[in-house]
Short mmCIF file of C-alpha atoms and ligand atoms in Angstrom, two decimals:
data_model
loop_
_atom_site.label_atom_id
_atom_site.label_comp_id
_atom_site.label_asym_id
_atom_site.label_seq_id
_atom_site.Cartn_x
_atom_site.Cartn_y
_atom_site.Cartn_z
CA UNK A 1 -7.39 16.70 15.60
CA UNK A 2 -3.93 16.73 14.08
CA UNK A 3 -3.89 18.25 10.59
CA UNK A 4 -3.09 15.84 7.75
CA UNK A 5 -0.30 17.14 5.49
CA UNK A 6 0.71 16.18 1.95
CA UNK A 7 4.00 17.42 0.51
CA UNK A 8 4.44 17.75 -3.26
CA UNK A 9 8.00 17.49 -4.59
CA UNK A 10 9.89 17.24 -7.87
CA UNK A 11 13.47 16.74 -6.73
CA UNK A 12 15.78 16.09 -3.81
CA UNK A 13 13.26 17.20 -1.26
CA UNK A 14 15.54 18.88 1.27
CA UNK A 15 12.70 21.18 2.35
CA UNK A 16 10.40 18.16 2.57
CA UNK A 17 12.88 16.43 4.89
CA UNK A 18 12.91 19.46 7.18
CA UNK A 19 9.11 19.56 7.26
CA UNK A 20 8.96 15.85 8.12
CA UNK A 21 11.58 16.26 10.86
CA UNK A 22 9.70 19.13 12.41
CA UNK A 23 6.31 17.38 12.28
CA UNK A 24 7.91 14.44 14.12
CA UNK A 25 8.48 16.68 17.15
CA UNK A 26 6.01 16.41 20.02
CA UNK A 27 3.28 19.01 20.15
CA UNK A 28 3.16 19.71 16.40
CA UNK A 29 -0.40 20.36 15.19
CA UNK A 30 0.11 18.37 11.97
CA UNK A 31 1.49 15.09 10.70
CA UNK A 32 2.50 13.89 7.22
CA UNK A 33 0.22 11.45 5.41
CA UNK A 34 1.59 11.60 1.84
CA UNK A 35 4.59 12.69 -0.21
CA UNK A 36 3.69 12.96 -3.88
CA UNK A 37 6.13 13.53 -6.76
CA UNK A 38 5.55 14.26 -10.44
CA UNK A 39 8.80 12.45 -11.29
CA UNK A 40 9.59 8.83 -10.38
CA UNK A 41 13.28 9.81 -10.07
CA UNK A 42 12.66 12.49 -7.43
CA UNK A 43 15.26 11.80 -4.76
CA UNK A 44 12.90 12.89 -2.00
CA UNK A 45 10.68 9.83 -2.49
CA UNK A 46 13.18 7.44 -0.89
CA UNK A 47 13.83 9.90 1.93
CA UNK A 48 10.10 10.10 2.70
CA UNK A 49 9.71 6.32 2.56
CA UNK A 50 12.65 5.98 4.96
CA UNK A 51 10.68 8.13 7.41
CA UNK A 52 7.70 5.80 7.06
CA UNK A 53 5.63 8.27 5.04
CA UNK A 54 3.43 7.00 2.21
CA UNK A 55 4.65 8.05 -1.24
CA UNK A 56 3.00 8.31 -4.61
CA UNK A 57 4.15 9.26 -8.13
CA UNK A 58 1.88 10.96 -10.63
CA UNK A 59 4.18 11.33 -13.62
CA UNK A 60 3.26 14.43 -15.62
CA UNK A 61 4.71 12.75 -18.73
CA UNK A 62 1.83 10.30 -18.66
CA UNK A 63 -0.53 13.24 -19.21
CA UNK A 64 0.97 14.97 -22.27
CA UNK A 65 -1.25 17.88 -23.29
CA UNK A 66 -3.71 17.08 -20.50
CA UNK A 67 -2.83 19.25 -17.54
CA UNK A 68 -6.39 18.98 -16.22
CA UNK A 69 -6.06 15.19 -16.16
CA UNK A 70 -2.70 15.41 -14.37
CA UNK A 71 -4.13 17.74 -11.76
CA UNK A 72 -7.29 15.67 -11.34
CA UNK A 73 -5.09 12.63 -10.61
CA UNK A 74 -3.15 14.58 -7.97
CA UNK A 75 -6.35 15.95 -6.49
CA UNK A 76 -7.82 12.44 -6.20
CA UNK A 77 -4.74 11.23 -4.29
CA UNK A 78 -4.99 14.17 -1.91
CA UNK A 79 -8.73 13.65 -1.35
CA UNK A 80 -8.29 9.88 -0.93
CA UNK A 81 -5.69 10.58 1.78
CA UNK A 82 -8.07 13.03 3.46
CA UNK A 83 -5.46 15.80 3.34
CA UNK A 84 -6.00 19.07 5.22
CA UNK A 85 -2.85 20.99 4.19
CA UNK A 86 -0.80 20.76 0.97
CA UNK A 87 2.83 21.91 1.04
CA UNK A 88 4.56 22.52 -2.28
CA UNK A 89 8.27 21.97 -1.65
CA UNK A 90 10.30 22.30 -4.81
CA UNK A 91 7.32 21.16 -6.88
CA UNK A 92 8.26 22.34 -10.35
CA UNK A 93 4.92 22.13 -12.18
CA UNK A 94 2.61 25.10 -12.48
CA UNK A 95 -0.83 24.24 -11.10
CA UNK A 96 -3.99 25.52 -12.78
CA UNK A 97 -6.67 27.72 -11.28
CA UNK A 98 -9.25 24.99 -10.82
CA UNK A 99 -6.90 22.77 -8.82
CA UNK A 100 -5.60 25.69 -6.78
CA UNK A 101 -9.10 26.94 -5.94
CA UNK A 102 -9.94 23.48 -4.60
CA UNK A 103 -7.24 24.01 -1.93
CA UNK A 104 -7.93 27.66 -1.26
CA UNK A 105 -6.37 28.72 2.04
CA UNK A 106 -4.87 25.26 2.55
CA UNK A 107 -1.92 25.12 0.14
CA UNK A 108 1.51 26.58 0.96
CA UNK A 109 4.56 27.11 -1.24
CA UNK A 110 8.15 28.08 -0.59
CA UNK A 111 9.74 30.38 -3.13
CA UNK A 112 13.42 31.39 -3.23
CA UNK A 113 13.01 35.17 -3.33
CA UNK A 114 11.68 37.99 -1.23
CA UNK A 115 8.27 38.10 -2.88
CA UNK A 116 6.80 40.07 -4.55
CA UNK A 117 10.25 40.32 -6.14
CA UNK A 118 11.32 37.66 -8.66
CA UNK A 119 8.33 35.44 -9.19
CA UNK A 120 9.11 32.43 -11.38
CA UNK A 121 12.56 30.96 -12.08
CA UNK A 122 16.23 32.03 -11.83
CA UNK A 123 15.56 34.14 -8.78
CA UNK A 124 19.16 34.19 -7.49
CA UNK A 125 20.66 35.42 -10.76
CA UNK A 126 17.91 38.01 -11.11
CA UNK A 127 18.65 39.38 -7.62
CA UNK A 128 22.36 39.62 -8.52
CA UNK A 129 21.65 41.25 -11.89
CA UNK A 130 19.47 43.85 -10.18
CA UNK A 131 22.32 44.78 -7.82
CA UNK A 132 20.24 43.91 -4.75
CA UNK A 133 21.99 43.90 -1.37
CA UNK A 134 19.57 41.44 0.18
CA UNK A 135 17.71 38.37 -0.98
CA UNK A 136 15.86 35.52 0.68
CA UNK A 137 12.86 33.24 0.62
CA UNK A 138 9.12 33.43 1.20
CA UNK A 139 6.41 31.01 2.26
CA UNK A 140 3.04 32.00 0.87
CA UNK A 141 -0.48 30.70 0.39
CA UNK A 142 -0.97 29.48 -3.16
CA UNK A 143 -3.46 31.37 -5.32
CA UNK A 144 -4.11 30.93 -9.06
CA UNK A 145 -1.56 33.61 -10.01
CA UNK A 146 2.04 32.28 -9.92
CA UNK A 147 3.96 33.01 -6.67
CA UNK A 148 1.42 35.65 -5.77
CA UNK A 149 -0.59 34.61 -2.70
CA UNK A 150 -0.54 36.14 0.80
CA UNK A 151 2.91 35.92 2.37
CA UNK A 152 3.04 33.94 5.62
CA UNK A 153 6.74 34.38 6.37
CA UNK A 154 10.07 35.51 4.93
CA UNK A 155 13.76 35.09 5.75
CA UNK A 156 16.53 37.33 4.44
CA UNK A 157 20.18 36.84 3.54
CA UNK A 158 22.74 39.53 2.72
CA UNK A 159 24.21 39.52 -0.78
CA UNK A 160 28.00 39.75 -0.56
CA UNK A 161 30.51 41.13 -3.04
CA UNK A 162 31.45 38.42 -5.54
CA UNK A 163 28.52 36.12 -4.77
CA UNK A 164 27.49 33.78 -7.57
CA UNK A 165 23.96 32.51 -8.10
CA UNK A 166 25.12 29.17 -6.65
CA UNK A 167 26.47 30.87 -3.51
CA UNK A 168 23.18 32.63 -3.02
CA UNK A 169 21.12 29.52 -3.71
CA UNK A 170 23.00 27.63 -1.00
CA UNK A 171 22.66 30.45 1.51
CA UNK A 172 18.96 30.92 0.78
CA UNK A 173 18.28 27.18 0.95
CA UNK A 174 19.63 27.12 4.52
CA UNK A 175 17.09 29.80 5.38
CA UNK A 176 14.32 27.89 3.61
CA UNK A 177 15.04 24.94 5.88
CA UNK A 178 14.41 27.14 8.93
CA UNK A 179 11.51 29.15 7.57
CA UNK A 180 9.23 26.51 6.07
CA UNK A 181 8.94 24.31 9.19
CA UNK A 182 8.34 27.40 11.33
CA UNK A 183 5.55 28.67 9.08
CA UNK A 184 3.90 25.26 8.70
CA UNK A 185 3.99 24.81 12.48
CA UNK A 186 2.19 28.14 13.01
CA UNK A 187 -0.21 27.58 10.12
CA UNK A 188 -1.25 24.10 11.30
CA UNK A 189 -1.75 25.38 14.83
CA UNK A 190 -3.95 28.21 13.54
CA UNK A 191 -6.15 25.77 11.56
CA UNK A 192 -6.43 23.47 14.55
CA UNK A 193 -7.64 26.37 16.65
CA UNK A 194 -10.41 27.22 14.17
C1 GRF B 1 14.12 25.30 -3.28
O1 GRF B 1 15.02 26.34 -3.54
C2 GRF B 1 12.74 25.84 -3.42
O2 GRF B 1 12.57 27.12 -2.94
C3 GRF B 1 12.58 25.81 -4.90
O3 GRF B 1 13.18 24.60 -5.31
C4 GRF B 1 14.17 24.24 -4.36
C5 GRF B 1 13.79 22.88 -3.84
O4 GRF B 1 14.77 22.28 -3.09
N1 GRF B 1 11.22 25.97 -5.29
P1 GRF B 1 14.45 20.93 -2.33
O5 GRF B 1 13.84 19.94 -3.32
O6 GRF B 1 13.53 21.23 -1.21
O7 GRF B 1 15.80 20.45 -1.87
#
């Protein structure tokens, strides 16, 4: 049975688009059933709808001071859509331990650094400030600790003299677009084989 995938986004959704494109290829072990955003203005929503994928907004601002309620609403959408795999793709809300544990071994995230380096935000500037000569992105399983779960794949870019954080972000994003579909493809195939 083809694995049912939900993608959680907050913004433009360029990684989401790449995941959808790859899942549309013949022989993929998964297919998208839902794109969910925490922001009604997330640009990725229209892109998903244009691909014929169901979309949903759970606006975190409707749940002020009630993260558990926000996460319960997301969880209900995922369960109602009978989701097997959750992909976080530029989803900019931190998810609590209870929610994460409910998707143990089934939720992936892409992070713009070579984990375990630079968990959290501003990863490109932090790599520059540290004088690193290489940087990149990681896809990992999500565990309750932020950006900490087992790494499923990484892609590297060289840091060049004079690079700005914007330069690096653009170069890393290109790699993200290659890496995330590749990892999801392998991950879905491994679940299917179980
Ligand atoms: C990516 O850099 C991702 O790694 C980070 O947020 C950005 C999302 O970009 N978490 P997009 O929404 O996929 O275009």
